[in-house]
Amino acid sequence: MEAMTTRTAALLALGLALGKPAAADETELQALKAEVNALRQELAELRAQIKTTNPTAAQAPVATPAAQLSQQPIPQVTPAPPEWQTATSVSHLAGYAAVGYTDRDNGTGAFNVANFNPIFHFLYNDLLLWEAELEIAVQENGETELNLEYTTLDLFLNDYLTLSGGKFLSPLGQFRQNLHPAWINKLPSVPPGFGHDGAAPQAEIGLQARGAVPLGQMKANYAVYVGNGPELEAEDGELHGVETEGFARDADGSKVWGGRIGVLPLTKLEIGLSAATGDAAVATEAGREPSRAYDVWGADFAYRWHNLDLRGEFIQQRIGDQPASIAPAGGTWRAWYVQGAYRFFSPRWEGVLRYGDFTSPRASQAQRQWALGLNYLFAPNVIAKLAYEFNDGLPGTPLDANRWLGQLAYGF
Amino acid sequence: MRIHQWVRGLLTALSATALLAGLPPRGTAAQPQADTASVARGAVAWANSCDRCHNMREPAEFRDDQWRAIMAHMRVRAGLTGQETRDILAFLQASNSPAQQPSAPVAPIPTAPTTGVHPGKAVYTQTCLACHGADGKGALPGVPDLTRANGPLAKSDAELIRSITAGVQRPGAPLAMPPKGGNPNLTETDIRQVLDYMRQAFGR
C-alpha cells in the first residue's frame, strides 16, 4: 500500500512538472486516480486470494531455500516388508543324520550305522511344494548306497486337499511315513516287519490326494493314492518277499489303489485305518508273469498323555495264489508292535519299551522282539539312544540274537 | 474279499468332499500382521500336532521364511489343514519376532479395583488363555503352572514383565513363550494389567 501511494505521488509530480494546461491536467489527474484505485482494488483481491489458499504464507516473510527445506514436513517412511513376505519362492534344506553301534551276542560289535538323509524343500508362491529326500548310507562292505527315498510335487488345491505326484512314502500305516527318521524313531531299530522286505509297504510311485478336515471338535486326515504297486520276489518255486520300494514300471499291468483315514477324537489321540488293493506279479527277465491279488490292511493308534507317548500299529500284506506262476502259493506278511515312551527329568531323559511281532511265509524272516531303550535329548532334535533287544527268530540266525544298540541322531 | 471297489469309492468320496469345499487355493504363509487369535490357535496346534510324532523345535531355530517351507512340508506330512498351517506359522513367526526390552525402570504395577471386571482379564483371555488355560495351570505340555506357590508368579514384577515382553524359553521345555505372548499389539499398560490380573487370579 505504501508503495502505491508513493507511485501515485510520483505520477502527480511528473504531471505537474511537464507543465501541461490546467484542463488537461485535471483530466489526466482523474485518469491517474482511477488507475490507482483499480490497482489498489486488484492488490486487495490478490492478497485475499493468497490468504485463502495459504493463510500463513500471506503473512510469512520471504523464506530462503534453506529455510524452506527446514520447514518442510518430513515424510513418514514405511519400512519395507521382510523379503520372506514378498519372495515368490522359498528353499530350505532339512533332513537328518545318524551314527550307530551294534553289538550282537556271540558276535563282533561294529559301528554299523552311518547315514545322511538330506531333504530338499522348494516352495513356490505357497501353491506348489517340491520336496525330495535322499538316503546316503555306508554299507557293511564299505560301499556307499544312494537311494531316492521320495520326490513329490505337492499342489495345495485348497485348505483341505493337496495333490501329490511322484515317488512318495507309503501312506499306509504311520511308521513309514511319519516315524522312521532316526531323530523321530524312539529306538535305534525299526520294529520287526517294518523295514525293507517286511510287512509294511515302503514307497509308491503314482498320484496321491491327502489333507485334513475338521469334524466339529474332532479332526480327520486322509490319504488316498493310486500307484504302480509292488513286485514279488520268488526263488526256487516260492515267494520270498513283497518288494515295495516304489517301482517306475508296472510288472502286473494294473494299478494299486489304497489309502488311510485317521480320526482324532481327542487332540492327543489318533486312530488310523489303512487299506490297499490291486494286483502284483513276480518280476522276471523272461517276460510278464501272471498277476495275482494283492491286498493290504492295517490299523494304528497314537496317544499322548503329558510325558507319556503310546502307539501301536498292525499291518499285513496278502498275496493271492497263482497256479500259473513260477511260485504258485501266495502268502501273508503280517507285523504289529506296541510301544510306550516316557520322558522324565524335565524332560531330557526318555525311557522306551517296545514289543514287536513279525510273521512271514518264510520262517527265516519271522521274529519276535522286546526292545528296551534309554534316550537322552541334548535338544529336541539331537538324541542319543541306548537300547537292548531280546530277539526270538530262527535259531542260529542273526534274527535270534540279542543285541545292544547305540545311536546318535540329529534332525536338522 | 476284494476291497478294490471300497477303496475306489472312498477315494472318490473324499476327493469330492474336499473339492466341493469350494475354497480357492490358499497358501501357507501367515499374514504379515497375523492376528492374535491366529497366533493363539497356532500355539495350540503346534503343541498338539508336532508333539504327537516328534519333539517340538525351538521357534528361533529357523528364520521366518524357513519355517514357511517347513510348515508346507508338515502340512502334507502331518495331515494339517491350511488354516492350522497358517496358524502354526503365525505362532512361530511371532515367537521369532524380537521384542524390545523395557529400558526404563519398572514402575509399580497399579493395583486394579477389587470390584468389577479386572482390565487385565480381557488381555489374559485374548492373549494368554490358549496356552496357560482358564485356570492358569497350563493347557499345553511345557507350560508352567501359574498357581504353584513357587511357580513363575513367585518372581519379581520386573523379571516377569521382562519375560512377557521379550518372551521366555525355559530350559528343557518343548514350548517357548513368544514375545508378548505372540501379540505384538500389547502395550506396556496391557502387560502390567495382565500381570496384576494373574497375580490376583492365580497367585498364592
XYZ file of C-alpha atoms in Angstrom:
616
model
C 0.000 0.000 0.000
C 2.762 2.348 0.837
C 4.453 1.649 -2.474
C 1.265 2.501 -4.276
C 0.934 5.840 -2.531
C 4.437 6.758 -3.443
C 3.810 5.755 -7.042
C 0.684 7.931 -7.183
C 2.531 10.919 -5.795
C 5.310 10.464 -8.294
C 2.857 10.398 -11.169
C 1.218 13.560 -9.924
C 4.560 15.277 -9.578
C 5.529 14.198 -13.065
C 2.338 15.622 -14.483
C 2.880 18.963 -12.787
C 6.458 19.086 -13.878
C 5.528 18.668 -17.524
C 3.631 21.925 -17.274
C 0.537 20.951 -19.294
C -2.590 23.156 -19.393
C -4.906 23.070 -16.314
C -7.900 21.391 -18.029
C -5.759 18.763 -19.485
C -4.050 18.315 -16.154
C -7.372 17.841 -14.421
C -8.389 15.157 -16.907
C -5.103 13.326 -16.584
C -5.265 13.577 -12.814
C -8.693 11.932 -12.740
C -7.454 9.171 -15.031
C -4.475 8.568 -12.845
C -6.647 8.443 -9.732
C -8.923 5.895 -11.389
C -5.919 3.850 -12.366
C -4.558 3.991 -8.809
C -7.901 2.886 -7.384
C -8.063 -0.001 -9.845
C -4.589 -1.069 -8.865
C -5.479 -0.854 -5.193
C -8.540 -2.998 -5.699
C -6.562 -5.519 -7.715
C -3.912 -5.697 -4.981
C -6.536 -6.260 -2.315
C -8.074 -9.077 -4.329
C -4.710 -10.725 -4.793
C -3.980 -10.576 -1.090
C -7.359 -12.046 -0.242
C -6.777 -14.847 -2.686
C -3.375 -15.667 -1.215
C -4.771 -15.602 2.294
C -7.463 -18.069 1.336
C -5.109 -20.616 -0.216
C -2.282 -20.372 2.334
C -3.030 -18.291 5.394
C 0.469 -18.499 6.854
C 2.284 -17.756 3.603
C 0.437 -14.499 3.177
C 1.962 -13.117 6.295
C 5.218 -15.059 6.344
C 8.426 -13.415 5.389
C 10.056 -14.497 2.202
C 11.979 -17.690 3.011
C 15.330 -18.660 1.732
C 15.683 -22.123 0.068
C 17.430 -23.481 3.157
C 14.685 -22.204 5.396
C 12.093 -23.704 3.074
C 13.786 -27.098 3.354
C 13.949 -26.935 7.107
C 10.257 -26.094 7.309
C 9.069 -28.914 5.038
C 7.387 -31.755 6.903
C 9.435 -34.964 6.990
C 7.505 -37.682 5.181
C 6.714 -40.836 7.128
C 8.882 -43.707 5.899
C 7.226 -47.103 5.992
C 9.806 -49.876 6.458
C 9.922 -52.332 3.609
C 8.428 -55.731 4.449
C 10.928 -58.516 5.060
C 11.992 -60.395 1.980
C 10.343 -63.595 3.160
C 6.961 -61.882 2.968
C 7.405 -60.847 -0.616
C 9.550 -63.611 -2.091
C 7.796 -65.809 -4.592
C 9.822 -68.901 -3.804
C 11.423 -70.289 -0.684
C 14.020 -73.027 -0.480
C 15.102 -74.932 2.572
C 17.391 -77.842 3.353
C 16.260 -80.195 6.093
C 16.983 -83.813 6.897
C 18.693 -85.963 9.429
C 21.844 -87.932 10.047
C 22.752 -90.759 12.380
C 25.704 -92.797 13.533
C 25.361 -96.033 15.436
C 26.978 -99.050 17.009
C 25.621 -102.588 17.299
C 26.976 -105.381 19.470
C 25.207 -108.682 18.908
C 25.537 -111.588 21.342
C 28.157 -114.068 20.175
C 29.225 -111.614 17.521
C 31.584 -108.752 16.994
C 30.446 -105.263 17.752
C 30.760 -102.725 14.972
C 29.919 -99.183 14.064
C 27.332 -100.125 11.507
C 25.192 -97.017 11.110
C 26.405 -94.014 9.162
C 23.754 -92.357 7.120
C 22.875 -88.917 5.881
C 19.415 -88.054 4.631
C 19.138 -84.562 3.163
C 15.629 -83.339 2.429
C 15.106 -80.513 -0.044
C 12.108 -78.179 0.087
C 11.258 -75.701 -2.647
C 8.023 -73.812 -2.168
C 6.562 -71.730 -4.978
C 4.111 -68.999 -4.071
C 2.544 -71.059 -1.289
C 0.925 -73.078 -4.026
C 3.394 -75.750 -5.029
C 5.951 -77.607 -2.938
C 8.655 -79.818 -4.329
C 10.285 -81.989 -1.729
C 12.766 -84.794 -2.046
C 14.785 -86.933 0.316
C 17.974 -88.755 -0.449
C 19.309 -91.568 1.654
C 23.060 -91.867 1.633
C 24.381 -94.699 3.763
C 27.513 -96.745 4.167
C 27.044 -100.468 3.667
C 28.731 -103.320 5.537
C 31.078 -103.850 2.615
C 32.186 -100.247 2.717
C 30.304 -99.114 -0.352
C 28.091 -96.074 -0.239
C 24.466 -96.615 -1.123
C 22.399 -93.822 -2.567
C 18.615 -94.034 -2.675
C 15.893 -91.618 -3.583
C 13.540 -92.021 -0.648
C 10.883 -89.794 -2.157
C 10.383 -86.917 -4.546
C 6.984 -85.316 -4.921
C 5.310 -82.250 -6.307
C 2.608 -81.190 -3.861
C -0.111 -78.897 -5.175
C -2.169 -77.144 -2.480
C -5.622 -77.022 -4.052
C -7.454 -75.698 -1.007
C -7.293 -75.823 2.783
C -8.362 -79.468 2.836
C -6.843 -81.044 -0.235
C -3.320 -81.448 -1.534
C -2.443 -83.381 -4.665
C 0.933 -85.097 -4.756
C 2.640 -86.813 -7.612
C 5.912 -88.672 -7.858
C 7.556 -91.157 -5.560
C 6.128 -90.926 -2.059
C 6.399 -92.847 1.180
C 3.541 -95.283 1.539
C 0.660 -93.594 3.362
C -0.436 -96.972 4.763
C 0.098 -97.026 8.494
C 2.108 -94.458 10.376
C 5.612 -95.789 10.953
C 6.965 -95.495 7.461
C 5.568 -92.118 6.567
C 5.964 -90.396 9.937
C 8.206 -92.214 12.378
C 11.095 -93.865 10.575
C 13.596 -90.925 10.572
C 16.313 -91.621 13.108
C 15.713 -88.491 15.173
C 11.975 -89.274 15.426
C 12.098 -93.043 15.951
C 12.497 -93.557 19.673
C 14.640 -96.680 19.306
C 17.729 -97.231 17.183
C 15.992 -100.003 15.231
C 12.730 -100.325 13.355
C 10.065 -102.708 14.653
C 10.268 -106.209 13.148
C 8.439 -106.293 9.824
C 8.519 -102.518 9.296
C 11.816 -102.372 7.459
C 12.655 -103.324 3.910
C 11.089 -106.615 2.725
C 8.766 -106.660 5.721
C 5.026 -106.483 6.114
C 4.656 -102.718 5.777
C 4.787 -101.158 2.295
C 7.656 -98.717 1.906
C 7.013 -96.399 -1.026
C 4.952 -95.941 -4.140
C 5.166 -94.140 -7.440
C 1.908 -92.583 -8.509
C -0.586 -89.929 -7.513
C -1.850 -89.151 -4.062
C -4.563 -86.902 -2.608
C -4.279 -86.046 1.052
C -5.345 -83.494 3.570
C -7.311 -82.921 6.729
C -10.814 -81.777 7.560
C -12.268 -80.528 10.855
C -15.189 -82.555 12.188
C -16.686 -80.305 14.812
C -14.424 -80.601 17.817
C -12.654 -83.542 16.179
C -10.455 -83.748 13.138
C -9.787 -86.293 10.425
C -6.962 -86.673 7.995
C -6.856 -88.800 4.902
C -4.636 -90.021 2.099
C -5.736 -91.896 -0.999
C -3.446 -92.960 -3.784
C -3.027 -94.883 -6.984
C 0.330 -96.303 -7.941
C 2.250 -98.937 -9.824
C 2.246 -101.281 -6.861
C 4.758 -103.830 -5.607
C 6.687 -106.601 -7.269
C 7.140 -110.102 -5.911
C 10.421 -111.805 -5.284
C 10.427 -115.546 -5.989
C 13.078 -118.210 -5.865
C 13.028 -121.984 -6.057
C 9.287 -122.010 -6.669
C 8.446 -119.950 -3.550
C 7.646 -116.373 -2.858
C 10.424 -114.769 -0.849
C 9.008 -111.347 -0.269
C 6.977 -108.362 -1.395
C 9.173 -105.600 -2.747
C 7.644 -102.217 -2.135
C 10.423 -99.730 -2.775
C 8.379 -97.930 -5.410
C 8.825 -99.075 -8.991
C 8.807 -96.938 -12.104
C 7.301 -99.847 -14.034
C 4.174 -101.914 -13.535
C 5.045 -105.607 -13.797
C 1.453 -106.793 -13.408
C -0.117 -104.202 -15.689
C -2.717 -102.954 -13.206
C -2.583 -100.265 -10.592
C -2.853 -100.469 -6.821
C -5.388 -98.234 -5.056
C -5.276 -97.512 -1.370
C -5.276 -95.028 1.423
C -5.550 -94.266 5.086
C -8.071 -92.428 7.250
C -7.015 -91.028 10.589
C -9.536 -89.758 13.129
C -8.629 -87.641 16.137
C -11.492 -87.859 18.645
C -9.167 -86.159 21.112
C -6.396 -83.800 20.190
C -3.824 -86.213 21.564
C -5.342 -89.416 20.202
C -5.224 -90.540 16.590
C -6.730 -93.758 15.312
C -5.975 -94.798 11.763
C -7.193 -97.405 9.311
C -5.347 -98.284 6.118
C -6.198 -100.416 3.124
C -4.973 -101.029 -0.406
C -5.830 -103.415 -3.164
C -4.684 -104.272 -6.640
C -2.540 -106.795 -8.429
C 1.058 -107.880 -8.147
C 3.309 -110.162 -10.115
C 6.702 -111.778 -9.921
C 9.242 -109.714 -11.830
C 11.156 -111.905 -14.221
C 13.565 -111.333 -17.047
C 11.725 -113.849 -19.213
C 8.528 -111.835 -19.542
C 5.366 -110.950 -17.732
C 4.263 -113.331 -15.027
C 0.534 -113.827 -14.483
C -0.741 -111.268 -11.992
C -2.270 -112.153 -8.627
C -4.282 -110.444 -5.936
C -2.533 -108.006 -3.643
C -4.366 -106.706 -0.556
C -3.188 -104.664 2.391
C -4.903 -103.553 5.524
C -3.728 -102.036 8.739
C -4.687 -100.175 11.873
C -2.729 -97.826 14.070
C -3.099 -95.532 17.041
C -1.058 -92.869 18.789
C -1.867 -91.340 22.140
C -0.016 -88.800 24.180
C -0.743 -88.004 27.808
C 1.591 -85.475 29.372
C 5.058 -87.046 29.038
C 3.745 -90.493 28.152
C 3.656 -91.490 24.491
C 1.823 -94.648 23.473
C 1.477 -96.004 19.979
C 0.819 -99.224 18.188
C 0.350 -100.484 14.678
C -0.752 -103.549 12.790
C -0.310 -104.148 9.084
C -0.354 -107.037 6.697
C 0.191 -107.680 3.009
C -1.511 -110.670 1.450
C -0.567 -112.179 -1.882
C -3.060 -114.495 -3.565
C -2.302 -117.867 -5.138
C -1.494 -118.068 -8.822
C -1.203 -121.611 -10.183
C 0.355 -120.402 -13.434
C 3.198 -118.641 -11.676
C 6.687 -119.929 -11.026
C 5.745 -119.539 -7.340
C 2.130 -120.741 -7.200
C 1.452 -120.376 -3.484
C 0.613 -116.994 -2.078
C 1.204 -115.843 1.476
C 0.678 -113.262 4.153
C 3.259 -110.969 5.689
C 1.986 -109.577 8.982
C 3.560 -107.356 11.628
C 2.496 -105.390 14.668
C 4.044 -103.544 17.551
C 3.112 -101.568 20.632
C 5.429 -99.007 22.134
C 5.447 -96.838 25.216
C 7.830 -93.989 25.907
C 8.059 -91.716 28.910
C 10.079 -88.534 29.302
C 11.355 -87.611 32.709
C 13.735 -85.248 34.468
C 12.370 -82.168 32.713
C 12.303 -83.826 30.075
C 15.744 -84.685 28.831
C 15.571 -88.377 29.558
C 13.233 -90.826 27.905
C 12.601 -94.486 28.571
C 11.193 -96.678 25.808
C 9.662 -100.149 25.769
C 8.504 -101.852 22.582
C 7.192 -105.272 21.662
C 7.033 -106.348 18.037
C 5.973 -109.466 16.175
C 6.538 -110.272 12.515
C 5.224 -113.351 10.764
C 6.128 -114.356 7.228
C 5.628 -117.329 4.922
C 9.363 -117.717 5.194
C 10.344 -118.907 8.644
C 13.744 -117.257 8.330
C 12.091 -113.825 8.277
C 9.811 -114.201 11.297
C 10.828 -112.535 14.538
C 9.520 -111.555 17.930
C 11.256 -108.833 19.853
C 11.279 -106.963 23.117
C 13.250 -103.747 22.979
C 14.187 -101.602 25.939
C 15.741 -98.189 25.409
C 17.007 -95.137 27.196
C 17.361 -91.835 25.368
C 18.958 -88.535 26.254
C 17.778 -85.425 24.438
C 20.558 -82.882 24.118
C 17.976 -80.829 22.255
C 14.549 -81.643 20.849
C 16.285 -82.755 17.649
C 19.588 -84.140 18.975
C 19.096 -87.524 20.580
C 21.447 -90.154 21.965
C 19.939 -93.645 22.249
C 20.978 -96.801 24.011
C 18.858 -99.927 23.638
C 18.863 -103.642 24.217
C 16.821 -106.071 22.138
C 15.631 -109.520 23.205
C 15.163 -111.265 19.864
C 13.399 -114.518 19.076
C 13.831 -115.658 15.493
C 15.021 -118.660 13.571
C 17.654 -120.261 15.818
C 21.195 -119.747 14.651
C 20.389 -116.648 12.594
C 21.076 -113.005 13.463
C 17.340 -112.511 13.981
C 17.554 -114.750 17.030
C 20.487 -112.983 18.679
C 20.021 -110.412 21.380
C 21.944 -107.193 20.818
C 22.969 -103.810 22.184
C 22.453 -100.771 20.028
C 23.691 -97.230 20.387
C 22.827 -94.315 18.150
C 23.265 -90.584 17.921
C 20.724 -88.897 15.676
C 20.345 -85.321 14.586
C 17.372 -83.845 12.767
C 18.131 -80.579 11.043
C -12.895 -110.493 -0.369
C -11.564 -107.777 -2.665
C -11.700 -104.308 -1.228
C -10.829 -102.707 -4.523
C -14.254 -101.193 -5.024
C -14.459 -99.958 -1.455
C -11.180 -98.117 -1.728
C -12.096 -96.581 -5.055
C -15.392 -95.382 -3.666
C -13.670 -93.955 -0.651
C -11.189 -92.135 -2.812
C -13.932 -90.625 -4.910
C -15.980 -89.555 -1.911
C -13.074 -87.944 -0.120
C -11.830 -86.131 -3.159
C -15.292 -84.867 -3.990
C -15.828 -83.699 -0.423
C -12.600 -81.790 -0.405
C -13.145 -80.279 -3.815
C -16.708 -79.304 -3.014
C -15.423 -77.295 -0.096
C -15.082 -74.744 -2.847
C -12.237 -72.832 -1.341
C -9.746 -71.184 -3.613
C -6.158 -72.318 -3.332
C -4.642 -70.879 -0.217
C -1.041 -70.955 0.717
C 0.766 -71.489 3.937
C 2.124 -68.022 4.501
C 0.888 -66.185 7.513
C -0.296 -62.660 7.038
C 2.417 -60.106 7.707
C 0.407 -58.830 10.655
C -1.007 -62.058 11.968
C -3.890 -61.543 14.317
C -3.700 -62.552 17.934
C -6.300 -65.268 17.582
C -4.276 -66.931 14.831
C -1.157 -66.902 16.995
C -3.055 -68.363 19.936
C -4.605 -71.080 17.776
C -1.197 -71.741 16.303
C 0.353 -72.288 19.717
C -2.232 -74.941 20.489
C -1.977 -76.591 17.083
C 1.829 -76.561 17.338
C 1.704 -78.352 20.673
C -0.980 -80.805 19.649
C 0.237 -81.664 16.174
C 4.011 -81.663 16.337
C 4.447 -83.375 19.667
C 2.498 -86.402 18.501
C 5.377 -87.613 16.360
C 8.484 -85.767 17.437
C 9.608 -83.206 19.925
C 8.823 -79.614 19.143
C 11.613 -77.473 17.804
C 12.660 -74.162 19.205
C 10.853 -71.453 17.178
C 14.036 -69.405 16.995
C 15.862 -72.316 15.365
C 14.795 -71.224 11.897
C 14.164 -67.949 10.143
C 10.614 -66.963 9.315
C 10.988 -67.890 5.657
C 12.465 -71.274 6.530
C 9.502 -72.014 8.766
C 7.313 -71.225 5.776
C 8.877 -74.050 3.768
C 8.938 -76.397 6.750
C 5.269 -75.847 7.502
C 4.361 -76.506 3.888
C 6.169 -79.831 4.239
C 4.453 -80.604 7.541
C 1.066 -79.709 6.114
C 1.491 -82.606 3.711
C 3.194 -84.993 6.079
C 1.287 -84.407 9.310
C -2.223 -84.006 7.944
C -2.764 -80.344 8.785
C -5.460 -78.154 7.319
C -4.401 -74.999 5.553
C -5.741 -72.892 8.429
C -3.815 -74.931 11.008
C -0.691 -74.482 8.942
C -1.115 -70.726 8.755
C -1.881 -70.533 12.479
C 1.218 -72.512 13.436
C 3.304 -70.396 11.097
C 1.892 -67.245 12.663
C 2.802 -68.563 16.096
C 6.334 -69.497 15.060
C 6.939 -66.186 13.370
C 5.515 -64.293 16.326
C 7.827 -66.307 18.564
C 10.731 -65.252 16.387
C 9.872 -61.551 16.458
C 12.391 -59.660 18.509
C 10.818 -57.636 21.247
C 12.237 -54.535 22.834
C 13.354 -54.986 26.359
C 11.823 -52.455 28.693
C 14.615 -49.975 29.206
C 13.057 -47.706 31.759
C 12.948 -48.723 35.390
C 9.925 -50.841 36.051
C 7.270 -48.830 37.778
C 4.986 -50.397 40.364
C 2.010 -52.138 38.908
C -1.152 -50.186 39.559
C -3.479 -52.305 41.594
C -6.840 -52.708 39.969
C -10.002 -52.049 41.884
C -11.253 -55.053 43.753
C -14.744 -54.691 42.359
C -15.841 -55.064 38.743
C -14.044 -56.823 35.916
C -10.279 -56.605 36.068
C -8.961 -54.872 32.943
C -6.188 -57.461 32.691
C -8.695 -60.279 32.353
C -9.549 -59.302 28.804
C -5.865 -59.281 27.904
C -5.388 -62.676 29.526
C -8.398 -64.154 27.759
C -7.333 -62.822 24.401
C -3.617 -63.496 24.531
C -2.652 -65.899 27.318
C -5.547 -68.270 27.872
C -4.847 -70.554 24.903
C -1.599 -71.791 26.446
C -1.968 -71.036 30.155
C -5.562 -72.202 30.428
C -8.522 -70.602 32.140
C -7.319 -71.922 35.485
C -3.704 -70.865 34.955
C -2.444 -74.411 35.301
C -1.253 -74.698 31.735
C -3.166 -76.101 28.809
C -0.182 -77.421 26.871
C 2.879 -79.530 27.647
C 5.720 -77.417 28.946
C 3.539 -74.515 30.034
C 4.222 -73.892 33.722
C 1.531 -73.959 36.392
C 0.909 -70.364 37.402
C -0.901 -71.456 40.550
C 2.119 -73.172 42.094
C 3.402 -71.465 45.201
C 6.959 -71.413 43.864
C 5.893 -71.111 40.234
C 6.533 -68.274 37.802
C 4.435 -65.795 39.762
C 6.884 -66.076 42.643
C 9.308 -63.971 40.612
C 9.521 -60.198 40.808
C 7.364 -57.892 38.730
C 10.409 -56.599 36.909
C 11.527 -60.089 35.874
C 8.073 -61.159 34.802
C 7.497 -58.030 32.778
C 10.806 -58.611 31.034
C 9.859 -62.227 30.307
C 6.418 -61.313 28.987
C 7.825 -58.545 26.845
C 10.765 -60.406 25.373
C 9.456 -63.963 25.532
C 10.941 -66.792 27.512
C 12.270 -70.303 26.884
C 12.534 -72.460 29.957
C 15.388 -74.988 29.810
C 14.089 -78.294 28.534
C 10.592 -77.015 27.863
C 9.256 -78.016 24.469
C 7.347 -74.781 24.008
C 8.730 -71.266 24.132
C 6.535 -68.366 25.079
C 6.745 -65.837 22.265
C 7.380 -62.159 22.958
C 4.226 -60.565 24.321
C 2.533 -63.929 24.093
C 2.576 -63.580 20.337
C 0.531 -60.387 20.412
C 2.758 -57.511 19.284
C -0.050 -55.053 19.952
C 0.205 -55.430 23.719
C 1.155 -52.157 25.350
C 3.173 -51.757 28.498
C -0.048 -50.939 30.315
C -1.618 -54.153 28.996
C 1.317 -56.156 30.300
C 1.169 -54.562 33.714
C -2.559 -55.106 33.927
C -2.432 -58.734 32.843
C 0.324 -59.442 35.319
C -1.743 -57.891 38.071
C -4.706 -59.982 36.970
C -2.643 -63.167 37.019
C -1.376 -62.371 40.496
C -4.903 -61.807 41.750
C -6.398 -64.818 39.960
C -3.644 -67.414 40.304
C -1.061 -66.117 42.738
C -0.588 -67.530 46.205
